Coordinates of C-alpha atoms and ligand atoms in Angstrom, one line a residue:
X169 CA 61.0 121.5 100.1
X170 CA 57.1 120.5 99.1
X171 CA 58.6 120.4 95.2
X172 CA 61.1 118.3 96.1
X173 CA 59.0 116.1 97.9
X174 CA 56.3 115.9 95.2
X175 CA 59.2 114.9 92.9
X176 CA 60.4 112.3 95.3
X177 CA 56.6 111.1 95.3
X178 CA 56.1 110.7 92.1
X179 CA 59.2 109.1 91.6
X180 CA 58.0 106.1 93.8
X181 CA 55.0 105.9 92.2
X182 CA 56.2 105.8 88.8
X183 CA 58.8 103.3 90.3
X184 CA 56.6 101.1 92.0
X185 CA 54.0 101.4 88.6
X186 CA 56.7 99.6 86.2
X187 CA 55.0 96.6 85.2
X188 CA 58.2 94.7 86.4
X189 CA 58.9 95.8 89.7
X190 CA 57.1 93.9 92.2
X191 CA 57.7 92.0 95.7
X192 CA 56.3 88.4 95.7
X193 CA 57.3 85.5 98.2
X194 CA 59.0 82.8 96.1
X195 CA 56.0 80.7 97.5
X196 CA 54.2 82.3 94.3
X197 CA 56.6 81.6 91.8
X198 CA 54.6 80.0 89.2
X199 CA 56.8 76.9 88.8
X200 CA 56.6 76.1 92.7
X201 CA 54.6 72.7 93.1
X202 CA 52.9 74.3 96.1
X203 CA 51.6 76.9 93.7
X204 CA 50.8 75.0 91.0
X205 CA 47.2 73.6 93.1
X206 CA 46.3 77.0 94.6
X207 CA 43.8 79.9 94.0
X208 CA 45.0 81.9 96.2
X209 CA 43.6 84.3 98.2
X210 CA 46.2 84.8 101.2
X211 CA 49.1 86.0 98.5
X212 CA 50.6 89.0 99.2
X213 CA 49.8 92.7 98.2
X214 CA 52.3 94.6 96.4
X215 CA 52.3 97.8 95.1
X216 CA 51.1 99.1 98.6
X217 CA 47.8 97.2 98.6
X218 CA 44.7 98.6 98.4
X219 CA 45.9 102.4 98.8
X220 CA 48.5 101.9 96.0
X221 CA 45.7 100.3 93.8
X222 CA 43.5 103.4 94.4
X223 CA 46.3 106.1 94.3
X224 CA 48.3 104.7 91.5
X225 CA 45.3 104.2 88.7
X226 CA 44.8 108.5 89.6
X227 CA 48.1 109.3 89.9
X228 CA 50.0 108.1 86.9
X229 CA 48.0 109.1 84.5
X230 CA 47.6 112.5 85.5
X231 CA 51.2 112.5 85.4
X232 CA 51.5 111.1 81.9
X233 CA 49.5 114.3 80.9
X234 CA 51.7 116.5 83.5
X235 CA 55.0 115.0 81.6
X236 CA 53.6 115.7 78.2
X237 CA 52.0 119.1 78.8
X238 CA 55.6 120.2 80.2
X239 CA 57.5 118.7 77.3
X240 CA 56.1 121.3 75.4
X241 CA 56.0 123.9 77.4
X242 CA 58.8 126.7 76.8
X243 CA 60.1 126.2 80.6
X244 CA 59.8 122.4 80.3
X245 CA 60.6 122.4 83.9
X246 CA 59.4 119.0 86.0
X247 CA 59.4 121.5 89.1
X248 CA 57.3 124.5 88.1
X249 CA 54.6 125.3 90.5
X250 CA 51.4 125.4 90.2
X251 CA 52.0 122.9 86.8
X252 CA 50.6 124.3 83.9
X253 CA 46.9 123.0 83.1
X254 CA 45.9 122.3 79.7
X255 CA 42.4 123.7 78.8
X256 CA 39.4 121.3 77.9
X257 CA 40.5 121.7 74.4
X258 CA 44.2 120.5 74.2
X259 CA 42.9 117.7 75.9
X260 CA 39.7 116.6 73.8
X261 CA 39.9 116.4 69.7
X262 CA 37.2 113.7 68.5
X263 CA 40.2 112.2 66.2
X264 CA 42.1 111.0 69.1
X265 CA 40.0 108.0 70.4
X266 CA 38.8 107.0 66.3
X267 CA 43.2 106.8 65.8
X268 CA 43.6 104.9 68.9
X269 CA 41.0 102.3 67.9
X270 CA 42.1 102.5 64.3
X271 CA 45.5 101.7 65.6
X272 CA 44.1 99.2 67.9
X273 CA 41.7 97.4 65.1
X274 CA 45.1 97.0 62.4
X275 CA 47.6 95.4 65.0
X276 CA 44.4 93.0 65.9
X277 CA 44.4 92.4 62.3
X278 CA 47.9 92.0 62.1
X279 CA 47.6 89.6 64.8
X280 CA 45.5 87.5 63.4
X281 CA 47.5 87.2 59.9
X282 CA 48.7 84.0 59.1
X283 CA 52.0 84.9 59.6
X284 CA 55.7 84.1 61.5
X285 CA 55.6 80.9 63.2
X286 CA 53.3 79.8 66.8
X287 CA 55.0 79.0 69.8
X288 CA 53.9 77.7 72.9
X289 CA 54.3 79.1 76.5
X290 CA 55.4 77.6 79.4
X291 CA 52.7 74.8 81.2
X292 CA 50.2 76.4 83.0
X293 CA 48.6 75.3 86.3
X294 CA 46.7 73.5 84.4
X295 CA 48.7 71.3 82.9
X296 CA 48.3 73.0 79.2
X297 CA 50.4 75.5 77.6
X298 CA 48.9 78.0 75.1
X299 CA 49.7 79.0 71.3
X300 CA 50.8 82.0 70.6
X301 CA 52.1 84.2 67.0
X302 CA 55.3 85.8 66.9
X303 CA 54.6 88.1 64.3
X304 CA 55.2 91.1 66.0
X305 CA 57.9 91.9 63.4
X306 CA 55.8 91.6 60.8
X307 CA 53.3 94.3 62.4
X308 CA 55.9 96.5 62.8
X309 CA 57.5 96.1 59.0
X310 CA 53.5 96.5 57.7
X311 CA 52.9 99.6 59.8
X312 CA 56.2 101.4 58.3
X313 CA 55.3 100.4 55.2
X314 CA 51.4 101.9 55.8
X315 CA 53.2 104.9 57.0
X316 CA 55.2 105.3 54.4
X317 CA 52.1 104.9 52.0
X318 CA 50.3 107.5 54.0
X319 CA 53.3 110.1 54.5
X320 CA 53.3 109.5 50.5
X321 CA 49.7 110.1 49.7
X322 CA 50.4 113.8 51.8
X323 CA 48.6 112.2 55.7
X324 CA 49.7 115.3 58.1
X325 CA 51.4 112.9 60.8
X326 CA 52.9 116.0 62.0
X327 CA 49.8 116.3 63.2
X328 CA 50.4 113.9 66.0
X329 CA 52.3 116.1 68.1
X330 CA 48.7 118.6 68.8
X331 CA 47.2 115.3 69.4
X332 CA 49.3 114.3 71.9
X333 CA 47.4 114.9 75.1
X334 CA 44.2 113.8 73.4
X335 CA 45.9 110.8 72.4
X336 CA 46.7 110.5 75.8
X337 CA 44.0 111.1 77.4
X338 CA 42.1 108.4 75.1
X339 CA 45.0 105.7 75.6
X340 CA 43.7 106.4 79.4
X341 CA 40.4 106.0 79.0
X342 CA 40.6 102.8 76.8
X343 CA 42.9 101.3 79.9
X344 CA 39.9 101.9 82.3
X345 CA 37.3 100.5 80.3
X346 CA 39.9 97.5 79.3
X347 CA 40.6 97.1 82.8
X348 CA 36.5 97.1 83.8
X349 CA 36.3 94.4 81.1
X350 CA 39.0 92.0 81.7
X351 CA 37.6 92.2 86.1
X352 CA 34.1 91.3 84.7
X353 CA 35.1 88.8 82.4
X354 CA 37.4 87.0 85.1
X355 CA 34.2 85.9 87.3
X356 CA 33.2 83.6 84.2
X357 CA 36.9 82.0 83.8
X358 CA 37.8 78.5 86.3
X359 CA 40.0 79.1 89.2
X360 CA 43.0 77.8 87.5
X361 CA 43.0 80.4 84.9
X362 CA 43.1 83.2 88.0
X363 CA 46.4 84.5 88.4
X364 CA 47.4 83.8 91.7
X365 CA 48.3 87.1 93.2
X366 CA 45.2 88.5 91.8
X367 CA 42.4 86.9 93.2
X368 CA 42.3 88.5 96.5
X369 CA 38.8 89.2 96.9
X370 CA 39.4 92.9 97.4
X371 CA 37.5 94.5 94.4
X372 CA 39.5 97.6 94.0
X373 CA 43.2 95.5 93.7
X374 CA 42.5 93.0 91.9
X375 CA 40.9 95.1 89.2
X376 CA 44.2 97.4 89.5
X377 CA 46.9 93.9 89.3
X378 CA 44.6 92.0 87.4
X379 CA 42.8 88.4 88.0
X380 CA 42.5 86.5 84.9
X381 CA 46.1 85.4 83.9
X382 CA 46.0 84.9 79.9
X383 CA 42.3 86.5 78.9
X384 CA 42.0 85.4 75.5
X385 CA 38.8 85.9 73.3
X386 CA 38.6 82.4 71.1
X387 CA 42.7 82.2 70.1
X388 CA 43.3 86.0 70.8
X389 CA 45.2 86.6 73.9
X390 CA 45.0 89.9 75.0
X391 CA 47.5 90.3 77.3
X392 CA 50.1 89.1 74.8
X393 CA 48.5 91.7 72.2
X394 CA 49.0 94.3 74.3
X395 CA 52.5 93.5 75.8
X396 CA 54.4 94.4 72.7
X397 CA 52.3 95.7 69.7
X398 CA 50.1 99.2 69.8
X399 CA 51.8 100.5 72.8
X400 CA 55.3 99.8 71.6
X401 CA 54.8 100.1 67.6
X402 CA 52.7 103.2 68.5
X403 CA 55.6 104.9 70.3
X404 CA 58.0 104.9 67.5
X405 CA 54.8 106.2 64.9
X406 CA 54.6 109.0 67.4
X407 CA 58.2 109.5 67.5
X408 CA 58.2 109.4 64.1
X409 CA 54.9 111.9 64.2
X410 CA 57.1 114.8 66.4
X411 CA 59.7 114.1 63.4
X412 CA 57.5 115.4 60.9
X413 CA 56.4 118.2 62.7
X414 CA 60.0 119.5 63.0
X415 CA 59.9 119.2 59.1
X416 CA 57.2 121.5 59.0
X417 CA 58.2 123.9 61.4
X418 CA 62.1 124.0 60.1
X419 CA 62.1 122.4 57.1
X420 CA 64.1 119.6 57.6
X421 CA 64.7 117.7 60.9
X422 CA 67.5 117.7 63.2
X423 CA 70.2 116.0 64.2
X424 CA 69.2 115.0 67.5
X425 CA 65.4 114.4 66.3
X426 CA 67.3 111.4 63.9
X427 CA 69.1 110.5 66.5
X428 CA 66.3 110.3 69.2
X429 CA 64.0 108.6 66.3
X430 CA 66.6 105.7 65.3
X431 CA 67.6 104.8 68.5
X432 CA 64.3 104.2 69.7
X433 CA 63.3 102.5 66.6
X434 CA 65.9 99.9 66.7
X435 CA 65.0 99.4 70.4
X436 CA 61.6 98.5 69.5
X437 CA 62.3 96.3 66.4
X438 CA 65.0 94.7 68.8
X439 CA 62.0 93.9 71.2
X440 CA 59.9 92.5 68.5
X441 CA 62.3 90.6 66.4
X442 CA 63.0 88.7 69.8
X443 CA 59.1 88.4 70.4
X444 CA 59.1 84.8 71.5
X445 CA 61.5 85.9 74.5
X446 CA 58.2 87.9 76.0
X447 CA 57.0 84.3 76.5
X448 CA 58.6 83.6 79.4
X449 CA 58.8 86.9 81.2
X450 CA 57.2 87.8 84.4
X451 CA 54.0 89.6 82.8
X452 CA 53.3 86.5 80.8
X453 CA 54.1 83.8 83.0
X454 CA 53.0 85.4 86.3
X455 CA 51.2 88.6 86.3
X456 CA 47.0 88.7 86.2
X457 CA 46.1 91.6 83.0
X458 CA 44.3 94.1 84.9
X459 CA 45.0 97.9 84.9
X460 CA 48.4 98.3 85.9
X461 CA 49.9 96.2 82.6
X462 CA 46.6 97.4 80.5
X463 CA 47.6 101.2 81.3
X464 CA 51.3 100.4 81.3
X465 CA 51.4 98.8 77.6
X466 CA 48.8 100.8 75.9
X467 CA 49.8 104.1 77.7
X468 CA 53.1 104.8 79.9
X469 CA 55.3 103.0 77.4
X470 CA 54.1 104.6 74.2
X471 CA 53.4 108.4 76.0
X472 CA 56.4 108.4 78.2
X473 CA 59.3 106.6 76.6
X474 CA 59.5 109.0 73.6
X475 CA 59.5 112.5 75.5
X476 CA 62.6 113.4 74.2
X477 CA 61.1 113.7 70.7
X478 CA 58.2 116.3 72.3
X479 CA 60.8 117.8 73.7
X480 CA 62.9 118.6 71.0
X481 CA 59.8 120.0 68.6
X482 CA 59.7 122.5 71.3
X483 CA 63.1 123.1 72.3
X484 CA 65.3 122.5 69.4
X485 CA 69.1 121.8 69.8
X486 CA 72.0 122.0 67.8
X487 CA 74.4 119.1 68.0
X488 CA 78.1 119.1 66.4
X489 CA 79.3 116.1 64.2
X490 CA 81.7 114.9 67.2
X491 CA 79.0 115.0 69.9
X492 CA 76.5 112.9 67.7
X493 CA 79.4 110.5 66.8
X494 CA 80.1 110.2 71.1
X495 CA 76.3 109.6 71.3
X496 CA 75.9 106.9 68.2
X497 CA 79.0 105.1 69.7
X498 CA 77.3 105.4 73.4
X499 CA 74.3 104.0 71.9
X500 CA 76.0 101.2 69.9
X501 CA 77.6 100.3 72.6
X502 CA 74.7 99.9 75.0
X503 CA 73.2 98.0 72.7
X504 CA 76.1 95.7 71.8
X505 CA 76.2 94.9 75.9
X506 CA 72.3 94.8 75.7
X507 CA 71.4 91.9 72.8
X508 CA 75.1 90.5 73.6
X509 CA 74.9 89.5 77.1
X510 CA 70.7 88.6 76.9
X511 CA 71.4 86.3 73.6
X512 CA 74.3 84.6 75.6
X513 CA 72.0 83.7 78.6
X514 CA 69.4 82.9 76.1
X515 CA 71.2 80.4 74.4
X516 CA 73.0 79.2 77.6
X517 CA 69.2 78.1 79.2
X518 CA 68.3 77.0 76.1
X519 CA 71.0 75.0 75.2
X520 CA 74.7 74.9 77.1
X521 CA 76.1 72.5 74.6
X522 CA 76.0 75.1 71.8
X523 CA 79.5 76.0 70.6
X524 CA 79.1 79.6 71.1
X525 CA 78.5 78.8 75.0
X526 CA 80.0 75.7 75.8
X527 CA 83.5 76.8 76.6
X528 CA 81.8 79.4 79.4
X529 CA 83.3 78.8 82.4
X530 CA 80.0 77.8 84.9
X531 CA 79.3 77.3 88.4
X532 CA 76.8 74.4 89.5
X533 CA 73.9 75.2 91.2
X534 CA 71.7 72.1 93.4
X535 CA 68.9 72.7 91.0
X536 CA 70.7 71.0 88.2
X537 CA 70.9 74.6 86.6
X538 CA 74.3 76.3 85.8
X539 CA 75.6 80.0 86.6
X540 CA 78.3 81.6 84.6
X541 CA 81.0 83.1 85.9
X542 CA 82.7 84.1 82.4
X543 CA 81.9 86.2 79.3
X544 CA 79.5 88.7 79.9
X545 CA 78.1 87.2 83.3
X546 CA 81.3 87.4 84.8
X547 CA 81.9 90.8 84.1
X548 CA 78.7 92.6 85.8
X549 CA 75.8 90.3 87.5
X550 CA 73.6 92.0 84.9
X551 CA 75.6 93.0 81.9
X552 CA 71.9 93.2 80.3
X553 CA 71.0 96.6 82.6
X554 CA 74.1 97.7 82.0
X555 CA 73.5 97.7 78.0
X556 CA 69.9 98.9 78.4
X557 CA 70.8 102.0 80.9
X558 CA 73.5 103.0 78.4
X559 CA 71.1 103.5 75.6
X560 CA 68.6 105.2 77.8
X561 CA 71.2 107.9 78.7
X562 CA 72.2 107.9 74.7
X563 CA 68.4 108.6 74.4
X564 CA 68.5 111.8 76.3
X565 CA 72.0 113.4 75.4
X566 CA 70.9 114.7 72.1
X567 CA 68.1 116.8 74.2
X568 CA 71.5 119.0 75.6
X569 CA 71.6 119.7 79.3
X570 CA 69.2 122.4 79.8
X571 CA 66.3 120.6 80.9
X572 CA 66.1 117.6 83.0
X573 CA 63.2 116.5 81.5
X574 CA 64.8 114.6 78.2
X575 CA 66.2 112.8 81.1
X576 CA 63.0 111.5 82.8
X577 CA 63.4 108.1 81.2
X578 CA 66.8 107.0 82.0
X579 CA 66.3 108.8 86.1
X580 CA 63.3 106.4 85.8
X581 CA 65.1 103.3 84.1
X582 CA 67.9 103.4 86.2
X583 CA 66.0 103.3 89.6
X584 CA 63.9 100.7 88.0
X585 CA 66.5 98.6 87.1
X586 CA 68.7 99.0 90.3
X587 CA 65.1 97.8 92.5
X588 CA 64.8 95.3 89.5
X589 CA 68.0 93.7 90.3
X590 CA 68.0 93.6 93.7
X591 CA 64.5 91.6 93.7
X592 CA 66.2 89.4 91.3
X593 CA 69.4 89.0 93.4
X594 CA 67.0 87.8 96.3
X595 CA 65.1 85.5 94.4
X596 CA 68.2 84.0 93.3
X597 CA 69.6 83.4 96.4
X598 CA 66.7 81.8 97.0
X599 CA 67.1 79.4 94.3
X600 CA 70.8 78.9 93.9
X601 CA 71.6 78.8 98.2
X602 CA 75.6 78.8 98.3
X603 CA 76.0 78.6 94.4
X604 CA 74.4 82.0 94.3
X605 CA 77.0 83.3 97.1
X606 CA 79.9 81.8 95.2
X607 CA 78.9 83.2 92.2
X608 CA 78.6 87.1 93.8
X609 CA 82.1 86.8 95.4
X610 CA 83.8 85.8 91.8
X611 CA 81.5 88.4 90.3
X612 CA 81.4 91.0 93.0
X613 CA 79.3 94.2 91.0
X614 CA 75.8 93.8 89.9
X615 CA 75.6 96.5 87.3
X616 CA 78.5 98.8 86.8
X617 CA 82.0 97.3 87.0
X618 CA 83.7 99.2 89.6
X619 CA 80.8 101.1 90.5
X620 CA 78.0 98.9 91.6
Ligands
NDP295 P1 67.1 88.6 82.9 O1 67.3 88.9 81.6 O2 68.4 90.0 83.8 O3 67.1 87.3 83.8 C1 67.7 87.6 85.6 C2 67.6 85.5 85.4 O4 68.8 85.2 84.7 C3 68.0 85.4 86.9 O5 66.4 85.3 87.5 C4 68.4 84.0 86.3 O6 67.3 83.2 86.0 C5 68.8 84.0 85.2 N1 70.2 84.5 85.3 C6 71.3 85.4 86.5 N2 72.3 85.7 86.2 C7 72.7 84.7 85.5 C8 74.1 84.0 85.4 N3 75.0 84.2 85.9 N4 74.3 82.7 84.9 C9 72.9 82.1 84.1 N5 71.9 82.7 84.3 C10 71.6 84.0 85.2 O7 65.6 89.5 83.3 P2 65.1 90.7 82.9 O8 63.7 90.6 82.5 O9 65.1 91.6 84.3 O10 65.6 91.7 81.7 C11 65.5 91.6 80.8 C12 66.0 92.0 79.5 O11 65.0 93.3 79.6 C13 67.3 93.3 80.6 O12 67.7 93.9 79.0 C14 66.6 94.2 80.7 O13 67.0 95.7 80.7 C15 64.9 94.3 79.7 N6 63.9 95.7 80.5 C16 63.3 96.6 79.8 C17 62.6 97.1 80.8 C18 61.8 98.1 79.7 O14 60.8 98.7 80.3 N7 62.5 99.1 78.8 C19 61.8 96.6 81.8 C20 62.6 95.5 82.4 C21 63.8 94.9 81.7 P3 67.2 81.2 85.9 O15 68.7 81.2 86.6 O16 66.0 80.7 86.5 O17 67.4 81.5 84.4

């Protein structure tokens, strides 16, 4: 019972950590007239307020280390009690912080290169718009070329397997250091530069949730930089390291490992290819840059989203071509739904007269915006979540059914997206009123057709 409770507690906190899961009053939306002029000390606290801000920065880094340890232990059991504790030798390696700093410096350099176009973000409270380089995909390609070069020169990339824990420890340390820097520097910023939700006056909470909205050093935007680059690209590099470790151990990569690597590389490439879309997300538009986002970007994503690859190094799986084909088909279907539905809505929001969306059936709303009721958005109310979840399942299936651990991501992500969907529904109902109810009547299922 106690173990179950522990499992549930961790699930709950993980669920709450997710950068996007927040309960905010509609009064806090950035495009709300009133909020434009507010420098708020009266905002609703999220993530359990001060208690959450105290517990989450302790609990979640420990969870990351715990999951990595478990994925490499023969038992790989999340319910093992007492949990396996790593020795200090396993936790620390002076190479890890050097590699991490080098990696971040490389991406900072690539960020500053005059590659790709420059886009403007949404209008800020002071009426200005910030400029952002759209060159994350270039960063991914250059990283790929450099890695191939290093591999060609005989660099032991498989050593990342041994370095995983020290790297995660370094990423935790870096998250704390960067968050402290961000917290301190925010006191020199004008009030309009602060996030509405991160300026409560409670140091613990503000440190956690983030005070400054768009911290920049010159033109270098720290939040935008961390959002998709070092962590997301780092995730696929770690995966490649696990693949190389498998090659060292068994002579060639397994089919399961190749699938996990390819699927997750596709996902990361897609995110970076569509990098511009991040400029309208809640993370960029609304959330301050504090420990919550820093840790999520630099530690949580790279070290927990790819646990399957680390698991496969120690728990090899044989996969028949038939099973592999089914899993590839599942990932393909998921990706197709995810990409098509996201692109359809983005296109519709950018230009509803575009030939690809002009013929879709829509409902008018009092705000002047219309809602799609046919096409992907007529299938379920969040087809993009459906696609994302199908892909998440396809990432775990190559690991077989003997352990729960490789299913961590899909379980966590299901809870996350169900909650996120519910929150989005509430916001849409507030925004669109009766029109939203009509939409729900026309499209009764939220994520899974005929199920939910
Ligand atoms: P969505 O792209 O789902 O956007 C929701 C918004 O779309 C609504 O607020 C509404 O905004 C608009 N909308 C809803 N229904 C309609 C309709 N019928 N017609 C037109 N517009 C509509 O938001 P998310 O940011 O949650 O998701 C984006 C992607 O990111 C998803 O694919 C998701 O799976 C993925 N994701 C991945 C995460 C990860 O960690 N891997 C975490 C979170 C998300 P409005 O009307 O104002 O335009």
